Short mmCIF file of C-alpha atoms and ligand atoms in Angstrom, two decimals:
data_model
loop_
_atom_site.label_atom_id
_atom_site.label_comp_id
_atom_site.label_asym_id
_atom_site.label_seq_id
_atom_site.Cartn_x
_atom_site.Cartn_y
_atom_site.Cartn_z
CA MET S 227 -17.70 16.16 -15.86
CA ARG S 228 -14.06 16.48 -16.97
CA ILE S 229 -12.01 14.43 -14.48
CA LEU S 230 -8.23 14.44 -14.15
CA VAL S 231 -6.68 11.58 -12.19
CA VAL S 232 -3.18 12.62 -11.09
CA GLY S 233 -1.05 9.49 -10.66
CA GLY S 234 -1.53 6.21 -12.47
CA GLY S 235 -0.43 3.93 -9.61
CA ILE S 236 -2.61 1.20 -8.09
CA ALA S 237 -5.34 3.66 -7.02
CA GLY S 238 -5.20 5.73 -10.21
CA ALA S 239 -5.39 2.78 -12.60
CA THR S 240 -8.23 1.11 -10.67
CA LEU S 241 -10.09 4.41 -10.49
CA ALA S 242 -9.72 4.85 -14.24
CA VAL S 243 -11.44 1.48 -14.83
CA ALA S 244 -14.21 2.24 -12.33
CA LEU S 245 -14.80 5.73 -13.77
CA ARG S 246 -15.08 4.33 -17.29
CA GLN S 247 -17.68 1.88 -16.01
CA ALA S 248 -19.56 4.78 -14.43
CA GLY S 249 -19.67 6.55 -17.81
CA PHE S 250 -16.82 9.09 -17.40
CA ASP S 251 -13.95 9.88 -19.76
CA PRO S 252 -11.08 10.40 -17.29
CA LEU S 253 -7.58 11.52 -18.18
CA VAL S 254 -4.82 9.85 -16.14
CA ALA S 255 -1.62 11.91 -15.82
CA GLU S 256 1.34 9.79 -14.70
CA ALA S 257 4.74 11.29 -13.93
CA ARG S 258 6.70 8.24 -14.99
CA HIS S 259 7.59 8.03 -18.64
CA SER S 260 6.08 4.72 -19.64
CA ARG S 261 4.00 1.82 -18.48
CA ALA S 262 7.17 -0.28 -18.34
CA ALA S 263 8.79 2.12 -15.84
CA LEU S 264 6.32 1.39 -13.04
CA GLY S 265 8.36 -0.75 -10.65
CA GLY S 266 8.42 -1.96 -7.05
CA ALA S 267 9.04 -5.20 -5.17
CA PHE S 268 6.10 -7.33 -4.04
CA LEU S 269 2.98 -6.73 -2.01
CA THR S 270 0.05 -8.60 -0.58
CA LEU S 271 -3.49 -8.03 -1.66
CA ALA S 272 -5.69 -8.90 1.31
CA PRO S 273 -9.09 -10.64 0.89
CA ASN S 274 -10.83 -7.24 1.10
CA GLY S 275 -8.68 -5.94 -1.78
CA VAL S 276 -9.47 -9.00 -3.91
CA ASN S 277 -13.19 -8.50 -3.18
CA ALA S 278 -12.96 -4.83 -4.16
CA LEU S 279 -11.44 -5.82 -7.53
CA ARG S 280 -14.27 -8.30 -8.03
CA ALA S 281 -16.82 -5.56 -7.38
CA ILE S 282 -15.75 -3.89 -10.65
CA GLY S 283 -15.29 -7.09 -12.62
CA LEU S 284 -11.51 -7.29 -12.15
CA GLY S 285 -11.51 -10.48 -10.07
CA ASP S 286 -9.17 -12.15 -12.56
CA VAL S 287 -6.48 -9.46 -12.26
CA PRO S 288 -4.49 -11.19 -9.47
CA SER S 289 -4.12 -14.39 -11.50
CA ALA S 290 -3.46 -12.48 -14.74
CA ALA S 291 -0.68 -10.69 -12.85
CA GLU S 292 0.72 -14.10 -11.80
CA GLY S 293 -0.08 -13.66 -8.11
CA PHE S 294 -0.36 -16.67 -5.83
CA GLU S 295 -2.74 -17.22 -2.96
CA VAL S 296 -1.51 -17.25 0.62
CA SER S 297 -3.73 -17.57 3.65
CA GLY S 298 -2.68 -16.75 7.18
CA LEU S 299 0.67 -16.21 8.83
CA ASP S 300 2.89 -17.69 11.51
CA MET S 301 4.69 -15.34 13.86
CA HIS S 302 7.94 -16.53 15.47
CA ASN S 303 10.32 -15.19 18.07
CA ALA S 304 14.07 -14.88 17.61
CA ARG S 305 14.62 -18.48 18.70
CA GLY S 306 12.26 -19.74 16.02
CA ARG S 307 9.41 -20.65 18.37
CA ARG S 308 5.97 -19.95 16.90
CA ILE S 309 4.37 -17.44 19.26
CA ALA S 310 1.21 -16.57 17.38
CA GLU S 311 -0.67 -17.42 14.23
CA LEU S 312 -3.31 -15.97 12.01
CA ALA S 313 -5.07 -19.07 10.71
CA GLY S 314 -6.02 -18.61 7.09
CA GLU S 315 -7.54 -21.99 6.29
CA HIS S 316 -11.08 -20.62 6.51
CA ASP S 317 -10.47 -17.32 4.71
CA LEU S 318 -12.37 -18.44 1.65
CA ASP S 319 -15.47 -19.33 3.70
CA ARG S 320 -15.18 -16.30 5.95
CA TYR S 321 -14.29 -13.58 3.47
CA GLY S 322 -15.06 -15.13 0.10
CA ALA S 323 -11.43 -14.70 -0.97
CA ARG S 324 -7.85 -15.48 -0.01
CA GLY S 325 -4.95 -13.05 0.15
CA VAL S 326 -2.65 -12.92 -2.87
CA VAL S 327 1.08 -12.16 -3.08
CA LEU S 328 2.00 -10.23 -6.24
CA ARG S 329 4.97 -8.49 -7.77
CA ARG S 330 3.90 -4.87 -7.68
CA ALA S 331 5.07 -4.16 -11.23
CA ARG S 332 2.95 -7.00 -12.59
CA LEU S 333 -0.17 -5.94 -10.69
CA HIS S 334 0.39 -2.36 -11.75
CA ALA S 335 0.98 -3.24 -15.41
CA GLU S 336 -2.15 -5.40 -15.49
CA LEU S 337 -4.33 -2.69 -13.93
CA THR S 338 -2.91 -0.11 -16.36
CA ARG S 339 -3.65 -2.45 -19.26
CA ARG S 340 -7.25 -2.88 -18.05
CA ALA S 341 -7.68 0.88 -17.66
CA GLN S 342 -6.41 1.52 -21.18
CA ALA S 343 -8.53 -1.33 -22.58
CA ALA S 344 -11.56 0.27 -20.88
CA GLY S 345 -10.82 3.46 -22.83
CA ALA S 346 -9.14 5.59 -20.15
CA ARG S 347 -6.83 8.20 -21.67
CA TYR S 348 -3.27 8.22 -20.30
CA ARG S 349 -0.49 10.78 -20.45
CA PHE S 350 2.86 9.37 -19.31
CA GLY S 351 5.72 11.72 -18.45
CA ALA S 352 3.11 14.16 -17.10
CA ARG S 353 4.29 15.43 -13.71
CA LEU S 354 1.74 17.77 -12.13
CA VAL S 355 3.35 20.92 -10.73
CA ASP S 356 0.47 23.34 -10.18
CA LEU S 357 -3.30 23.63 -9.84
CA ARG S 358 -4.99 26.96 -10.68
CA HIS S 359 -8.56 27.31 -9.53
CA HIS S 360 -11.04 29.58 -11.31
CA ALA S 361 -14.79 29.96 -11.81
CA ALA S 362 -14.92 27.51 -14.73
CA GLY S 363 -12.97 24.76 -13.00
CA VAL S 364 -9.30 23.95 -12.51
CA THR S 365 -6.24 24.33 -14.74
CA ALA S 366 -3.69 21.59 -14.11
CA VAL S 367 -0.13 22.54 -15.02
CA PHE S 368 2.55 19.97 -15.79
CA ALA S 369 6.33 20.12 -15.63
CA ASP S 370 6.56 20.33 -19.43
CA ASP S 371 4.30 23.45 -19.31
CA GLU S 372 1.34 21.56 -20.81
CA THR S 373 -2.00 22.45 -19.20
CA VAL S 374 -5.36 20.70 -18.94
CA GLU S 375 -8.74 22.25 -18.06
CA VAL S 376 -10.94 20.07 -15.86
CA ASP S 377 -13.90 20.19 -13.45
CA ALA S 378 -12.47 17.80 -10.85
CA VAL S 379 -8.98 16.65 -9.86
CA ILE S 380 -8.38 13.33 -8.09
CA GLY S 381 -5.03 13.14 -6.31
CA ALA S 382 -3.94 9.50 -6.71
CA ASP S 383 -0.30 10.55 -6.64
CA GLY S 384 0.93 8.53 -3.69
CA ILE S 385 2.44 9.27 -0.32
CA TRP S 386 4.40 12.39 -1.45
CA SER S 387 1.30 13.73 -3.22
CA THR S 388 1.73 17.01 -5.09
CA VAL S 389 -2.06 17.46 -5.21
CA ARG S 390 -2.14 17.32 -1.41
CA ARG S 391 0.74 19.77 -1.02
CA LEU S 392 -0.77 22.25 -3.50
CA THR S 393 -4.25 22.05 -1.99
CA TRP S 394 -3.35 21.87 1.70
CA PRO S 395 0.12 23.41 2.07
CA ASP S 396 -0.08 23.05 5.86
CA ALA S 397 -1.15 19.40 5.90
CA PRO S 398 1.09 17.11 7.97
CA ARG S 399 3.96 15.59 6.04
CA PRO S 400 4.58 11.82 5.95
CA ARG S 401 6.06 10.45 9.16
CA TYR S 402 9.22 8.37 9.06
CA THR S 403 8.57 5.09 10.89
CA GLY S 404 12.13 4.28 12.03
CA ILE S 405 12.39 1.37 9.59
CA VAL S 406 14.22 0.86 6.30
CA ASP S 407 12.55 -1.91 4.34
CA CYS S 408 14.27 -4.10 1.79
CA GLY S 409 13.69 -7.39 0.08
CA GLY S 410 13.16 -9.24 -3.14
CA TRP S 411 12.79 -12.77 -4.44
CA THR S 412 15.31 -15.53 -4.79
CA THR S 413 15.51 -19.22 -5.67
CA VAL S 414 15.82 -21.37 -2.54
CA ASP S 415 15.95 -25.00 -1.55
CA LEU S 416 13.01 -24.74 0.86
CA PRO S 417 9.53 -26.28 0.75
CA ASP S 418 6.47 -24.18 -0.12
CA THR S 419 4.95 -22.35 2.83
CA SER S 420 1.16 -22.27 2.92
CA ARG S 421 1.29 -19.26 5.27
CA GLN S 422 3.55 -16.21 5.38
CA GLN S 423 6.38 -16.76 7.87
CA MET S 424 7.30 -13.80 10.11
CA TYR S 425 10.10 -13.53 12.68
CA PHE S 426 10.84 -11.01 15.39
CA GLY S 427 14.58 -11.61 14.91
CA HIS S 428 17.31 -10.62 17.36
CA ARG S 429 18.05 -7.34 15.61
CA ALA S 430 15.45 -6.99 12.84
CA PHE S 431 12.06 -8.25 11.72
CA PHE S 432 12.05 -10.73 8.81
CA GLY S 433 9.29 -12.21 6.66
CA TYR S 434 9.15 -14.66 3.79
CA VAL S 435 6.90 -16.95 1.81
CA VAL S 436 8.01 -19.72 -0.58
CA ARG S 437 6.21 -20.82 -3.71
CA ASP S 438 7.72 -23.20 -6.28
CA SER S 439 11.24 -22.80 -4.85
CA LEU S 440 11.08 -19.00 -5.05
CA ALA S 441 11.25 -17.18 -1.71
CA TYR S 442 9.70 -13.72 -1.52
CA TRP S 443 11.44 -12.07 1.43
CA PHE S 444 11.73 -8.77 3.24
CA THR S 445 13.49 -7.44 6.29
CA ASN S 446 12.76 -4.30 8.31
CA VAL S 447 16.06 -2.69 9.29
CA PRO S 448 15.64 -0.45 12.33
CA ARG S 449 17.18 2.98 11.77
CA ARG S 450 16.39 5.77 14.21
CA ASP S 451 17.34 8.87 12.18
CA GLU S 452 15.45 9.64 8.98
CA PRO S 453 17.57 8.92 5.89
CA GLU S 454 18.05 11.52 3.16
CA ARG S 455 15.64 10.95 0.25
CA THR S 456 18.55 10.06 -2.07
CA GLU S 457 20.62 8.01 0.38
CA PHE S 458 19.71 4.62 -1.09
CA ASP S 459 19.52 5.63 -4.74
CA ASN S 460 22.88 4.09 -5.62
CA LEU S 461 22.87 1.14 -3.27
CA ASP S 462 26.00 -1.03 -3.21
CA HIS S 463 24.15 -4.34 -3.27
CA GLN S 464 27.05 -6.43 -2.06
CA ASP S 465 27.68 -4.21 0.99
CA TRP S 466 24.02 -3.96 1.74
CA MET S 467 23.45 -7.74 1.61
CA THR S 468 26.49 -8.29 3.85
CA ARG S 469 24.92 -5.94 6.37
CA ILE S 470 21.55 -7.69 6.13
CA ARG S 471 23.15 -11.11 6.66
CA GLU S 472 25.03 -9.78 9.70
CA LEU S 473 21.80 -8.41 11.15
CA HIS S 474 20.22 -11.86 10.93
CA ALA S 475 23.34 -13.94 11.65
CA ASP S 476 21.92 -15.32 14.94
CA ASP S 477 18.37 -15.80 13.68
CA PRO S 478 16.65 -19.13 12.88
CA ALA S 479 17.81 -21.37 10.02
CA PRO S 480 15.13 -20.54 7.39
CA ILE S 481 16.09 -16.85 7.52
CA ARG S 482 19.76 -17.67 7.06
CA ALA S 483 18.88 -20.06 4.21
CA VAL S 484 16.91 -17.36 2.36
CA LEU S 485 19.55 -14.69 2.88
CA GLY S 486 22.33 -17.13 1.99
CA ALA S 487 20.66 -17.71 -1.37
CA ALA S 488 19.81 -14.07 -2.06
CA ASN S 489 22.55 -12.13 -3.78
CA ARG S 490 20.72 -8.83 -3.91
CA SER S 491 17.86 -6.86 -2.50
CA LEU S 492 15.72 -4.99 -5.00
CA GLY S 493 16.42 -1.80 -3.07
CA ALA S 494 16.18 -0.14 0.34
CA TRP S 495 13.12 1.91 1.13
CA PRO S 496 12.69 4.08 4.24
CA LEU S 497 9.11 3.48 5.44
CA TYR S 498 6.67 6.32 6.04
CA ASP S 499 3.04 6.61 6.94
CA LEU S 500 0.74 9.60 6.88
CA PRO S 501 -0.73 11.25 10.00
CA ASP S 502 -4.50 11.89 9.86
CA LEU S 503 -5.29 14.75 7.48
CA PRO S 504 -7.81 17.42 8.46
CA ALA S 505 -9.51 17.05 5.06
CA TRP S 506 -9.40 14.85 1.98
CA HIS S 507 -11.45 17.03 -0.35
CA THR S 508 -12.50 20.51 -1.45
CA SER S 509 -15.25 21.36 -3.95
CA THR S 510 -13.02 20.33 -6.88
CA VAL S 511 -10.18 18.22 -5.47
CA CYS S 512 -10.22 14.82 -3.73
CA LEU S 513 -7.44 12.54 -2.51
CA VAL S 514 -7.41 8.72 -2.75
CA GLY S 515 -5.01 5.93 -1.86
CA ASP S 516 -1.65 6.73 -0.29
CA ALA S 517 -2.11 10.45 -1.00
CA ALA S 518 -4.93 10.43 1.59
CA HIS S 519 -3.87 7.72 4.04
CA ALA S 520 -0.53 6.05 3.36
CA VAL S 521 -0.27 3.00 5.62
CA SER S 522 2.87 1.19 6.63
CA PRO S 523 3.45 -1.97 4.53
CA SER S 524 3.33 -3.83 7.88
CA THR S 525 -0.45 -3.78 7.56
CA GLY S 526 -0.49 -5.53 4.19
CA GLN S 527 -3.33 -3.13 3.33
CA GLY S 528 -1.82 -0.32 1.18
CA ALA S 529 -2.87 -1.64 -2.22
CA SER S 530 -6.16 -3.06 -0.90
CA LEU S 531 -7.23 0.26 0.59
CA ALA S 532 -6.24 2.08 -2.62
CA ILE S 533 -8.43 -0.28 -4.65
CA GLU S 534 -11.35 0.05 -2.22
CA ASP S 535 -11.07 3.86 -2.44
CA ALA S 536 -11.15 3.79 -6.22
CA VAL S 537 -14.27 1.64 -6.35
CA VAL S 538 -16.11 3.67 -3.71
CA LEU S 539 -15.21 7.07 -5.20
CA ALA S 540 -16.33 6.05 -8.70
CA ARG S 541 -19.65 4.87 -7.24
CA HIS S 542 -20.23 8.24 -5.57
CA LEU S 543 -19.27 10.19 -8.69
CA GLY S 544 -21.49 7.88 -10.74
CA THR S 545 -24.58 9.10 -8.91
CA GLY S 546 -24.34 12.26 -11.02
CA ARG S 547 -24.13 14.61 -8.05
CA ARG S 548 -21.83 17.63 -8.00
CA PRO S 549 -18.19 16.67 -7.39
CA GLU S 550 -18.25 18.21 -3.92
CA THR S 551 -21.24 16.13 -2.86
CA ALA S 552 -19.76 12.95 -4.30
CA PHE S 553 -16.41 13.67 -2.61
CA ALA S 554 -18.09 14.29 0.75
CA GLY S 555 -19.96 10.98 0.46
CA PHE S 556 -16.76 9.17 -0.40
CA VAL S 557 -14.82 10.69 2.49
CA ALA S 558 -17.60 9.97 4.97
CA GLU S 559 -17.49 6.33 3.93
CA ARG S 560 -13.74 5.88 3.89
CA LYS S 561 -11.84 8.15 6.26
CA SER S 562 -12.30 6.42 9.59
CA ARG S 563 -11.64 2.93 8.18
CA ALA S 564 -8.41 4.01 6.49
CA GLU S 565 -7.11 6.04 9.41
CA LYS S 566 -7.78 3.20 11.85
CA ILE S 567 -5.60 0.96 9.67
CA VAL S 568 -2.85 3.62 9.56
CA ARG S 569 -2.82 3.61 13.39
CA PHE S 570 -2.77 -0.18 13.44
CA GLY S 571 0.25 -0.17 11.10
CA ARG S 572 2.04 2.33 13.34
CA GLN S 573 1.63 0.06 16.36
CA ILE S 574 3.03 -2.92 14.47
CA GLY S 575 5.92 -0.81 13.14
CA ASP S 576 6.83 0.38 16.63
CA ARG S 577 7.01 -3.23 17.82
CA LYS S 578 9.19 -4.16 14.87
CA ALA S 579 11.54 -1.23 15.43
CA SER S 580 11.91 -2.11 19.12
CA SER S 581 12.89 -5.63 18.03
CA ALA S 582 16.44 -4.34 17.73
CA ALA S 583 16.68 -3.66 21.44
CA GLY S 584 15.86 -7.27 22.39
CA ASN S 585 13.22 -5.62 24.49
CA LEU S 586 12.09 -7.93 27.30
CA PHE S 587 8.84 -6.07 27.89
CA ARG S 588 8.04 -6.39 24.21
CA ASP S 589 8.64 -10.16 24.34
CA LEU S 590 6.39 -10.51 27.36
CA THR S 591 3.52 -8.55 25.81
CA LEU S 592 3.96 -9.78 22.27
CA GLY S 593 1.45 -12.63 22.49
CA PHE S 594 -1.31 -10.31 23.68
CA PHE S 595 -0.40 -7.73 21.04
CA LEU S 596 -0.45 -10.32 18.26
CA ARG S 597 -3.86 -11.62 19.33
CA MET S 598 -5.16 -8.03 19.12
CA GLY S 599 -3.49 -7.76 15.71
CA ALA S 600 -5.21 -10.92 14.52
CA LYS S 601 -8.59 -9.50 15.58
CA ALA S 602 -7.88 -6.25 13.71
CA ALA S 603 -6.83 -8.19 10.60
CA ARG S 604 -10.09 -10.17 10.65
CA GLU S 605 -12.06 -6.92 10.74
CA GLN S 606 -10.03 -5.51 7.86
CA TYR S 607 -10.50 -8.62 5.71
CA ALA S 608 -14.26 -8.79 6.31
CA TYR S 609 -14.90 -5.37 4.74
CA ARG S 610 -16.91 -5.43 1.52
CA VAL S 611 -17.18 -2.45 -0.76
CA PRO S 612 -20.85 -1.42 -0.45
CA GLN S 613 -22.74 -2.14 -3.63
CA ARG S 614 -24.46 1.26 -3.60
CA PRO S 615 -23.28 4.52 -2.10
CA GLU S 616 -24.98 5.33 1.14
CA SER S 617 -26.40 8.77 1.73
CA PRO S 618 -23.37 11.10 1.83
CA TYR S 619 -24.89 12.87 4.79
CA GLY S 620 -26.36 9.84 6.52
CA PRO S 621 -25.99 8.99 10.22
CA GLY S 622 -22.50 9.57 11.47
CA ALA S 623 -21.33 11.18 8.24
CA THR S 624 -19.23 14.32 8.55
CA ARG S 625 -18.28 16.83 5.91
CA ALA S 626 -14.49 16.85 5.71
C1 LIG Y 768 7.60 2.82 -7.66
C2 LIG Y 768 6.80 2.29 -6.51
C3 LIG Y 768 7.16 1.07 -5.93
C4 LIG Y 768 6.43 0.56 -4.85
N1 LIG Y 768 6.81 -0.65 -4.35
C5 LIG Y 768 6.09 -1.20 -3.36
C6 LIG Y 768 6.42 -2.48 -2.86
O1 LIG Y 768 7.38 -3.08 -3.30
N2 LIG Y 768 5.66 -3.01 -1.85
C7 LIG Y 768 4.58 -2.34 -1.35
O2 LIG Y 768 3.90 -2.87 -0.45
N3 LIG Y 768 4.23 -1.14 -1.81
C8 LIG Y 768 4.96 -0.56 -2.80
N4 LIG Y 768 4.61 0.67 -3.27
C9 LIG Y 768 3.48 1.36 -2.65
C10 LIG Y 768 2.16 0.78 -3.06
O3 LIG Y 768 2.07 0.58 -4.42
C11 LIG Y 768 1.12 1.78 -2.60
O4 LIG Y 768 1.20 1.93 -1.20
C12 LIG Y 768 -0.30 1.35 -2.79
O5 LIG Y 768 -0.45 0.53 -3.88
C13 LIG Y 768 -1.21 2.57 -2.88
O6 LIG Y 768 -1.28 2.98 -4.23
P1 LIG Y 768 -1.41 4.47 -4.73
O7 LIG Y 768 -1.89 4.37 -6.12
O8 LIG Y 768 -2.17 5.30 -3.76
O9 LIG Y 768 0.05 5.07 -4.72
P2 LIG Y 768 1.34 4.66 -5.67
O10 LIG Y 768 1.20 3.22 -6.01
O11 LIG Y 768 2.47 5.15 -4.93
O12 LIG Y 768 1.08 5.48 -7.00
C14 LIG Y 768 1.25 6.88 -7.10
C15 LIG Y 768 1.54 7.23 -8.54
O13 LIG Y 768 1.53 8.63 -8.70
C16 LIG Y 768 2.58 9.02 -9.54
N5 LIG Y 768 2.90 10.43 -9.22
C17 LIG Y 768 3.50 10.92 -8.12
N6 LIG Y 768 3.59 12.27 -8.17
C18 LIG Y 768 3.03 12.64 -9.35
C19 LIG Y 768 2.82 13.90 -9.97
N7 LIG Y 768 3.21 15.07 -9.42
N8 LIG Y 768 2.21 13.94 -11.21
C20 LIG Y 768 1.81 12.78 -11.80
N9 LIG Y 768 1.99 11.55 -11.24
C21 LIG Y 768 2.59 11.48 -10.03
C22 LIG Y 768 3.70 8.04 -9.19
O14 LIG Y 768 4.65 7.96 -10.23
C23 LIG Y 768 2.92 6.75 -9.00
O15 LIG Y 768 2.78 6.01 -10.20
C24 LIG Y 768 5.32 1.26 -4.32
C25 LIG Y 768 4.96 2.50 -4.90
C26 LIG Y 768 5.68 3.01 -5.99
C27 LIG Y 768 5.27 4.32 -6.62
#
């Protein structure tokens, strides 16, 4: 089977490794021009994501990518009082792994290196622009007019997926969440934090974690109207940081210490998630990762779900069934889990956005909401990629 993976992000690179292990010779087409150009800030790999990497022998990737383990989080209100916690001390016993904080570029580069070492073919600078379906398969057309003939196309091309748009022109578009995210890392004079520290600040939500005097921080700036796609392309970092410091001027001391030390944010990113899609596959095309189910970063599950998808899809394709059957099995196994996490992320995002209003009702119900959130997180972490694909049409399975 000739397989084209469109997009060499976290899902695409992991899928390339898993497909090589299953005996395929995939081609990965990545729009960016080189491995070095694959950027981003930082992200958390949850215990379920670490376990999914282990399932394909990539358990050492987080440490090779210089990630550090963090278990649990403390949630504070605007006065600095801890109002909820997600204890992480027993994560290793409970889930067999701890969460890991990683710079996205390092994780991405390491996964790409593993995929290439496993023999996956890559084409950088290959932006897919069209898919032409015919009796013998699919012709993929790229922006430079190059074409590739394949039997199956996997759309691993992220939240603004071209594969999705070409295959389902009427599919819902990504939904703006009302938040502009920004952050980075900076040297600070603060002790290490064993847990992630989160604050519902007076005007914006803030999170940070410190390891070896380096604080990894982010803030969620509420912004009701959807920004233009290019609005933050040429960010004036000085202006932007002044604005961020003003937003958090009345918030607890650790936030002010981190922002006082930070002289720039790595960028400003309007946050989107993806409403449930009616379908993730056809007989020749299948979506994975953010292309299928982009979650808000508030869940800490985007990369973990992408990795789970890659492992599960390669297992289904590895059974040697027709692509359509393998795709249906994959979707039956993955869709409801991923979409539940998208909804969970939306609820958290709405709470964060309402933070700006100093909403009394929110403050009163926050404790209950956070306890529910902790329960959902435990369920998410406990997931293990099944070792063998279940029957694609087993109990409860639906053809998408
Ligand atoms: C540049 C970048 C920075 C990010 N930074 C962060 C971050 O700081 N924190 C965080 O939590 N998440 C970040 N994310 C999102 C996070 O990586 C994903 O949510 C998650 O890892 C899911 O991975 P994915 O492979 O499905 O999608 P992505 O990681 O988004 O990968 C999609 C890939 O497809 C490629 N692509 C897109 N369109 C085409 C096309 N037409 N033809 C060929 N290739 C195409 C993109 O260049 C990209 O490499 C970032 C994503 C990107 C692309």
